[in-house]
Short mmCIF file of C-alpha atoms in Angstrom, two decimals:
data_model
loop_
_atom_site.label_atom_id
_atom_site.label_comp_id
_atom_site.label_asym_id
_atom_site.label_seq_id
_atom_site.Cartn_x
_atom_site.Cartn_y
_atom_site.Cartn_z
CA MET A 1 -0.09 0.10 -0.41
CA GLY A 2 1.96 3.30 -1.29
CA LYS A 3 1.89 6.26 1.41
CA PRO A 4 -0.35 9.33 -0.45
CA SER A 5 1.42 12.33 -1.14
CA VAL A 6 1.31 15.39 1.65
CA PRO A 7 1.85 18.56 0.19
CA PRO A 8 4.95 20.16 2.17
CA SER A 9 2.63 23.21 3.30
CA ALA A 10 0.48 20.61 5.56
CA THR A 11 3.17 18.97 7.72
CA ALA A 12 5.41 23.04 7.79
CA SER A 13 4.19 23.58 11.86
CA THR A 14 3.26 21.53 14.57
CA HIS A 15 -0.54 21.90 14.44
CA GLY A 16 -0.02 20.56 10.90
CA ALA A 17 2.16 18.04 11.47
CA ARG A 18 0.37 17.12 14.22
CA GLU A 19 -2.97 16.64 12.65
CA HIS A 20 -1.94 14.66 9.79
CA ALA A 21 -0.06 11.97 11.94
CA ARG A 22 -3.57 11.48 14.18
CA ALA A 23 -5.46 11.21 10.51
CA GLN A 24 -3.31 7.92 9.88
CA GLU A 25 -4.87 6.43 12.88
CA GLY A 26 -6.42 3.44 11.43
CA THR A 27 -5.11 3.18 8.19
CA THR A 28 -3.57 0.30 7.56
CA ALA A 29 -0.62 -1.74 5.01
CA ASP A 30 0.37 -5.32 3.93
CA ALA A 31 2.92 -5.83 6.25
CA MET A 32 2.27 -4.75 9.85
CA PRO A 33 1.60 -5.72 13.97
CA ILE A 34 -1.86 -5.71 14.54
CA VAL A 35 -1.71 -4.49 18.62
CA PRO A 36 -2.87 -5.98 20.94
CA ALA A 37 -2.21 -8.95 18.78
CA SER A 38 -5.82 -9.91 19.88
CA ASP A 39 -7.69 -8.04 17.52
CA LEU A 40 -6.25 -10.47 14.91
CA PRO A 41 -9.53 -10.70 12.20
CA GLU A 42 -9.24 -14.11 10.91
CA PRO A 43 -7.00 -15.76 13.55
CA PRO A 44 -6.30 -19.85 12.54
CA GLU A 45 -9.21 -22.70 12.84
CA ASP A 46 -6.32 -24.23 15.67
CA VAL A 47 -5.56 -20.53 17.45
CA ALA A 48 -8.35 -18.86 20.44
CA ALA A 49 -8.13 -15.48 19.83
CA GLY A 50 -7.59 -14.60 23.43
CA ASP A 51 -4.28 -17.03 22.73
CA VAL A 52 -2.67 -15.14 20.40
CA VAL A 53 0.20 -12.53 21.56
CA TRP A 54 2.27 -11.39 18.34
CA ALA A 55 0.61 -10.51 15.47
CA GLU A 56 2.45 -9.36 12.76
CA THR A 57 3.98 -9.03 9.11
CA VAL A 58 6.78 -8.49 8.00
CA ALA A 59 8.10 -6.97 4.98
CA GLY A 60 10.89 -7.97 3.07
CA GLY A 61 13.84 -6.45 3.64
CA GLY A 62 12.39 -5.80 8.08
CA TYR A 63 12.78 -7.22 11.32
CA THR A 64 11.12 -7.69 14.00
CA HIS A 65 11.30 -9.00 18.21
CA LYS A 66 9.92 -10.17 21.07
CA VAL A 67 10.27 -11.43 25.02
CA LEU A 68 8.05 -14.43 24.79
CA ALA A 69 7.19 -16.64 27.92
CA ARG A 70 7.65 -20.31 28.30
CA GLY A 71 4.60 -22.34 26.35
CA THR A 72 4.72 -19.96 23.44
CA GLU A 73 4.12 -21.08 20.34
CA LEU A 74 5.66 -19.41 17.41
CA ARG A 75 4.68 -20.07 13.94
CA LEU A 76 6.29 -18.24 11.30
CA THR A 77 4.66 -18.32 7.35
CA ASP A 78 6.25 -17.26 3.92
CA LEU A 79 3.38 -15.89 2.59
CA THR A 80 4.97 -14.92 -1.72
CA GLY A 81 7.42 -18.58 -2.15
CA ASP A 82 9.80 -15.41 -1.34
CA ALA A 83 10.45 -14.92 2.37
CA CYS A 84 13.81 -16.49 4.62
CA ALA A 85 13.41 -15.94 7.90
CA HIS A 86 16.24 -15.49 10.00
CA LEU A 87 16.29 -16.36 13.64
CA LEU A 88 17.92 -15.87 17.30
CA LEU A 89 17.15 -16.33 20.60
CA HIS A 90 18.61 -15.68 23.81
CA SER A 91 17.64 -16.47 27.38
CA ALA A 92 15.13 -13.43 28.17
CA ASP A 93 16.63 -12.81 31.07
CA ARG A 94 20.05 -14.12 31.07
CA PRO A 95 21.34 -13.51 27.27
CA TRP A 96 24.68 -14.66 27.74
CA GLU A 97 22.58 -18.42 27.17
CA ARG A 98 21.53 -17.90 23.44
CA LEU A 99 21.36 -20.10 20.51
CA ASN A 100 24.59 -22.15 19.70
CA THR A 101 24.14 -23.78 15.79
CA ALA A 102 26.68 -25.90 16.56
CA ASP A 103 25.35 -27.56 19.03
CA THR A 104 22.22 -28.08 17.46
CA VAL A 105 23.66 -29.44 14.60
CA LYS A 106 26.15 -31.33 16.19
CA VAL A 107 24.34 -32.49 19.37
CA LEU A 108 21.07 -33.87 17.20
CA TRP A 109 23.73 -35.15 15.01
CA ASN A 110 21.27 -33.73 11.99
CA ALA A 111 22.57 -30.22 10.49
CA TYR A 112 19.06 -30.16 8.90
CA LEU A 113 15.81 -28.28 10.03
CA GLY A 114 12.65 -29.62 10.48
CA GLU A 115 9.98 -30.63 12.71
CA GLY A 116 11.18 -32.35 15.71
CA HIS A 117 14.54 -30.61 15.75
CA LEU A 118 15.86 -28.35 18.64
CA LEU A 119 16.99 -25.66 18.95
CA LEU A 120 20.10 -25.63 22.23
CA SER A 121 21.90 -22.92 23.45
CA ASP A 122 26.09 -23.62 24.93
CA GLN A 123 25.15 -24.90 28.12
CA GLY A 124 22.49 -28.17 26.87
CA ARG A 125 19.42 -27.33 26.86
CA VAL A 126 16.05 -26.33 24.71
CA LEU A 127 16.04 -22.23 24.13
CA ALA A 128 12.82 -23.87 21.43
CA SER A 129 11.30 -27.03 19.37
CA VAL A 130 10.31 -27.50 16.17
CA THR A 131 6.36 -28.59 16.50
CA GLU A 132 5.08 -28.51 12.97
CA ASP A 133 6.63 -28.03 9.46
CA THR A 134 5.48 -27.80 6.10
CA SER A 135 8.30 -26.66 3.83
CA GLY A 136 11.53 -27.94 5.22
CA ARG A 137 13.41 -25.58 3.15
CA HIS A 138 15.74 -24.31 6.47
CA ASP A 139 19.59 -23.52 6.82
CA ALA A 140 21.16 -23.98 9.90
CA LEU A 141 24.82 -23.21 8.39
CA THR A 142 25.93 -20.67 6.37
CA GLY A 143 23.77 -17.85 8.32
CA THR A 144 23.01 -14.12 7.54
CA SER A 145 23.85 -11.69 4.87
CA THR A 146 26.27 -9.43 5.67
CA LEU A 147 26.55 -5.46 5.82
CA VAL A 148 30.39 -6.72 3.61
CA ARG A 149 28.58 -8.69 1.50
CA ASN A 150 25.69 -7.01 0.36
CA THR A 151 26.86 -3.59 -0.05
CA ALA A 152 29.92 -5.95 -2.89
CA ARG A 153 26.55 -7.59 -5.17
CA TYR A 154 23.55 -5.49 -4.49
CA GLY A 155 25.03 -1.67 -4.14
CA ASP A 156 24.70 -1.48 -0.83
CA GLY A 157 23.45 -2.94 2.86
CA THR A 158 22.51 -0.68 5.76
CA PRO A 159 19.93 -0.82 7.73
CA GLN A 160 17.56 1.87 5.68
CA SER A 161 18.84 0.75 2.11
CA ALA A 162 16.80 -1.29 -1.05
CA SER A 163 19.21 -4.29 0.35
CA PRO A 164 19.55 -4.23 4.05
CA ALA A 165 21.49 -7.33 5.35
CA GLY A 166 20.53 -9.18 7.81
CA ARG A 167 23.36 -8.77 10.76
CA GLU A 168 22.58 -5.25 10.23
CA LEU A 169 19.31 -5.19 11.36
CA PHE A 170 20.14 -7.42 14.17
CA LYS A 171 21.85 -4.84 15.79
CA LEU A 172 18.84 -2.68 15.11
CA ALA A 173 16.97 -4.95 17.59
CA ALA A 174 19.12 -7.04 20.10
CA LEU A 175 19.44 -2.57 20.88
CA LYS A 176 15.71 -2.41 21.70
CA ASN A 177 16.18 -5.87 23.88
CA GLY A 178 19.96 -4.23 25.11
CA LEU A 179 22.00 -6.82 23.30
CA ALA A 180 24.87 -5.35 21.27
CA PRO A 181 27.02 -6.31 18.22
CA ARG A 182 28.63 -8.90 20.86
CA ASP A 183 25.83 -10.78 21.78
CA LEU A 184 25.06 -12.21 18.33
CA PRO A 185 26.08 -15.20 17.22
CA PRO A 186 25.71 -17.42 14.62
CA SER A 187 21.70 -17.46 13.45
CA VAL A 188 19.89 -20.11 12.13
CA SER A 189 17.29 -19.44 8.52
CA PHE A 190 13.62 -20.87 7.92
CA PHE A 191 12.37 -21.02 4.02
CA GLN A 192 15.06 -21.37 2.01
CA GLY A 193 17.06 -24.74 2.34
CA VAL A 194 20.57 -25.18 1.15
CA ARG A 195 21.83 -28.22 1.18
CA VAL A 196 25.75 -30.37 1.33
CA ALA A 197 26.93 -31.76 -1.10
CA GLU A 198 28.95 -35.03 -1.65
CA ASP A 199 32.02 -32.83 -2.24
CA GLY A 200 31.31 -30.71 0.76
CA THR A 201 29.49 -27.82 -0.31
CA THR A 202 26.94 -25.99 -0.40
CA GLU A 203 23.38 -25.96 -2.51
CA PHE A 204 20.99 -23.91 -2.61
CA THR A 205 18.30 -25.30 -3.11
CA GLY A 206 15.61 -22.77 -2.65
CA SER A 207 11.73 -21.84 -1.36
CA ALA A 208 8.95 -25.23 -1.03
CA GLY A 209 6.73 -22.41 -2.13
CA PRO A 210 3.94 -20.30 -1.28
CA GLY A 211 2.16 -20.76 2.73
CA ALA A 212 4.59 -22.53 3.39
CA SER A 213 4.94 -22.57 7.41
CA VAL A 214 6.60 -24.20 10.27
CA THR A 215 6.48 -23.38 14.46
CA LEU A 216 8.21 -22.93 17.44
CA ARG A 217 7.60 -24.32 20.39
CA ALA A 218 9.93 -21.77 23.35
CA GLU A 219 11.47 -24.10 25.78
CA GLN A 220 12.14 -21.38 28.30
CA ASP A 221 11.56 -17.12 28.67
CA VAL A 222 13.14 -16.54 24.92
CA THR A 223 14.27 -13.21 23.48
CA VAL A 224 13.52 -13.87 19.61
CA LEU A 225 14.94 -11.64 16.88
CA LEU A 226 14.09 -11.72 12.77
CA ALA A 227 15.47 -10.84 9.93
CA ASN A 228 13.14 -11.49 6.60
CA VAL A 229 16.33 -10.96 4.02
CA PRO A 230 17.37 -12.54 1.21
CA HIS A 231 18.96 -15.91 2.14
CA PRO A 232 23.07 -15.11 0.93
CA LEU A 233 23.39 -17.90 -0.88
CA ASP A 234 20.44 -17.16 -2.67
CA PRO A 235 21.46 -17.03 -6.74
CA ARG A 236 19.33 -14.63 -7.69
CA ALA A 237 20.53 -11.37 -8.81
CA ASP A 238 17.86 -9.08 -7.53
CA TYR A 239 17.25 -8.79 -3.87
CA THR A 240 14.26 -10.73 -3.60
CA THR A 241 11.85 -11.88 -0.39
CA GLY A 242 8.61 -11.05 0.44
CA ASN A 243 6.79 -10.76 3.45
CA LEU A 244 6.79 -13.26 6.20
CA ARG A 245 3.66 -13.66 8.76
CA VAL A 246 4.16 -13.61 12.97
CA LEU A 247 2.34 -15.38 15.00
CA ALA A 248 2.36 -16.18 18.72
CA TYR A 249 0.10 -17.36 21.13
CA ARG A 250 -0.19 -19.05 23.80
CA SER A 251 0.19 -23.25 24.02
CA ARG A 252 2.51 -25.51 27.15
CA PRO A 253 6.24 -26.41 26.84
CA THR A 254 7.39 -29.39 26.12
CA ALA A 255 6.45 -32.26 29.08
CA PRO A 256 7.97 -36.31 29.08
CA ASP A 257 4.74 -37.12 28.07
CA ASP A 258 5.27 -35.75 24.68
CA ALA A 259 6.64 -37.76 22.44
CA LEU A 260 9.11 -35.48 21.09
CA TRP A 261 10.62 -35.35 24.56
CA ASP A 262 11.82 -39.18 24.41
CA ALA A 263 12.17 -38.87 20.37
CA THR A 264 15.98 -38.55 21.00
CA PRO A 265 18.38 -39.62 23.73
CA GLU A 266 20.18 -36.86 23.18
CA GLY A 267 17.28 -34.69 22.69
CA ARG A 268 15.78 -36.23 26.45
CA ARG A 269 19.06 -34.18 27.67
CA ALA A 270 18.46 -31.27 26.31
CA PHE A 271 14.89 -31.23 28.55
CA LEU A 272 16.00 -32.54 31.53
CA ASN A 273 19.09 -30.27 31.42
CA THR A 274 16.59 -26.69 30.48
CA VAL A 275 14.04 -28.79 33.21
CA ASP A 276 16.77 -28.80 35.90
CA HIS A 277 17.65 -25.01 35.71
CA LEU A 278 14.18 -24.25 35.18
CA THR A 279 12.86 -25.88 38.65
CA ALA A 280 16.04 -24.87 40.12
CA ARG A 281 15.10 -21.27 39.68
CA GLY A 282 11.36 -21.99 40.46
CA LEU A 283 10.23 -21.25 37.11
CA ALA A 284 9.00 -25.22 36.57
#
């Protein structure tokens, strides 16, 4: 949705600027947050409107962030087939405990994210689990784009440009949560796939198409940082990325009676580590 042109004289004074700003109340755009989230017009059939705590559409080249309570489920949807959701997770009140992609891949003996995968910290604890996945095109190996790479490839990579880099957007999201650039580890990404070839090279496999979704469950209180930017290995010459839908709603953390708890010995140990940590703090 384009912005209506405004004559310079209309906002030349404080009163004019105020009237113009107030006149925008109630207008909507294709990509924006819904506040309060419970006002989401048409929640999915499996989600009660009163349980929705985050509802937002993130434009291509945009970012967002939120602190989610333990047990909250976060559903990401690629609306156009061109979204790429780069994700970082931090323990909400202990930001030095954060997503560790190396352990996420190594401990679980699986480099390919999908349903049943656990996103681990370097403390051997679960930050989030993947409970549903209709895409199958994700990446835990490459990370996000950088200022240098985007400047060389697209001509600019700053946050205000037409081709912002993922790390630059992560810096902004981090700052709004009291975090610094040094607090940003390698990220994982969803909706644009990468596979490792027999010779060890990485192959970009692209998107599963419009409407694919992935659902994560927060296994402790987490700070979520998201940047919706092209995957670094996307071969297209143009900066290409589409809208990403973000929906979070109240649920419950994984429990010992859930199949995911005992899916693997390594996963069970990670869940036990997580609950042990939370129990000692009176949080579980």
